[in-house]
PDB file of C-alpha atoms in Angstrom:
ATOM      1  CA  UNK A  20      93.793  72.052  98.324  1.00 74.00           C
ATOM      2  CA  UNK A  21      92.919  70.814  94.966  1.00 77.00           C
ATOM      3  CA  UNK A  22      94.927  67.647  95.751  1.00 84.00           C
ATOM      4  CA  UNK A  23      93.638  66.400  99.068  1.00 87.00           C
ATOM      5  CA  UNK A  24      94.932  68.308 101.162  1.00 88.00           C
ATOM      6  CA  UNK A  25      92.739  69.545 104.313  1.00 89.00           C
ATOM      7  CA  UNK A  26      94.357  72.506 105.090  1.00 92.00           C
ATOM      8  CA  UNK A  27      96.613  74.736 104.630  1.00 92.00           C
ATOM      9  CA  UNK A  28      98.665  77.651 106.540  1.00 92.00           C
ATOM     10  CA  UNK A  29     101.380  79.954 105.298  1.00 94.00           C
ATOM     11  CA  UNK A  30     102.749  82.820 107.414  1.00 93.00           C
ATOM     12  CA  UNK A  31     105.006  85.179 105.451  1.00 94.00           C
ATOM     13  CA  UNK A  32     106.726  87.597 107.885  1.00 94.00           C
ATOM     14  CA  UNK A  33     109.251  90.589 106.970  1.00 95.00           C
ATOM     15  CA  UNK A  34     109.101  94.028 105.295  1.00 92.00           C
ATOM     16  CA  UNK A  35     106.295  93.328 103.651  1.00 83.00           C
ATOM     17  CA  UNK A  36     104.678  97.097 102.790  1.00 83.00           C
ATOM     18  CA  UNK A  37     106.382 100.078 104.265  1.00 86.00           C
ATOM     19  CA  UNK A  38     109.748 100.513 106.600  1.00 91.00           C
ATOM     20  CA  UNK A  39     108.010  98.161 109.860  1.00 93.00           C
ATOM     21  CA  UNK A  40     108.648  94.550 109.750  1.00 94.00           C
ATOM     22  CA  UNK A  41     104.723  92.439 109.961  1.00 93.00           C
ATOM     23  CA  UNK A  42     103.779  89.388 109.527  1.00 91.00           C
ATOM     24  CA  UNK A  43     100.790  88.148 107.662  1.00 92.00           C
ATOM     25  CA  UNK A  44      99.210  84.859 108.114  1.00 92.00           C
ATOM     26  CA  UNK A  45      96.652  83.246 105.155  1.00 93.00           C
ATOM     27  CA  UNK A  46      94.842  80.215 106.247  1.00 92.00           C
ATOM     28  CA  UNK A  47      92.876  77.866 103.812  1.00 93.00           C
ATOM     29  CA  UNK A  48      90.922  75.018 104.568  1.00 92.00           C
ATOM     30  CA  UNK A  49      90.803  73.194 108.040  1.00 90.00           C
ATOM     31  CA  UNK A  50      93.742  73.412 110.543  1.00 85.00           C
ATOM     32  CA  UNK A  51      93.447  71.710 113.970  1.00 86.00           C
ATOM     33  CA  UNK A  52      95.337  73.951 116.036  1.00 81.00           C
ATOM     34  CA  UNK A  53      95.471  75.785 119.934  1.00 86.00           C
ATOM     35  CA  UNK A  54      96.957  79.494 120.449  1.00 80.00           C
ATOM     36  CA  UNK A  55      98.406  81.782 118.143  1.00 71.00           C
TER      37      UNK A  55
END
């Protein structure tokens, strides 16, 4: 973000905590986008 950028999204998917696969999605900024 710090160098221009106007958004950003990162989905991180997987055995994250525990035995059950999940994914987690962190979203920063702007992000022009329709459904999930």
């Amino acid at each position: 973000m710090e160098s221009g950028a106007k958004g950003c999204e990162v989905v991180v998917s997987g055995k994250l905590r525990g035995q059950r696969a999940k994914s987690m999605k962190f979203v920063d900024g702007l992000m022009i986008h329709s459904g999930d």
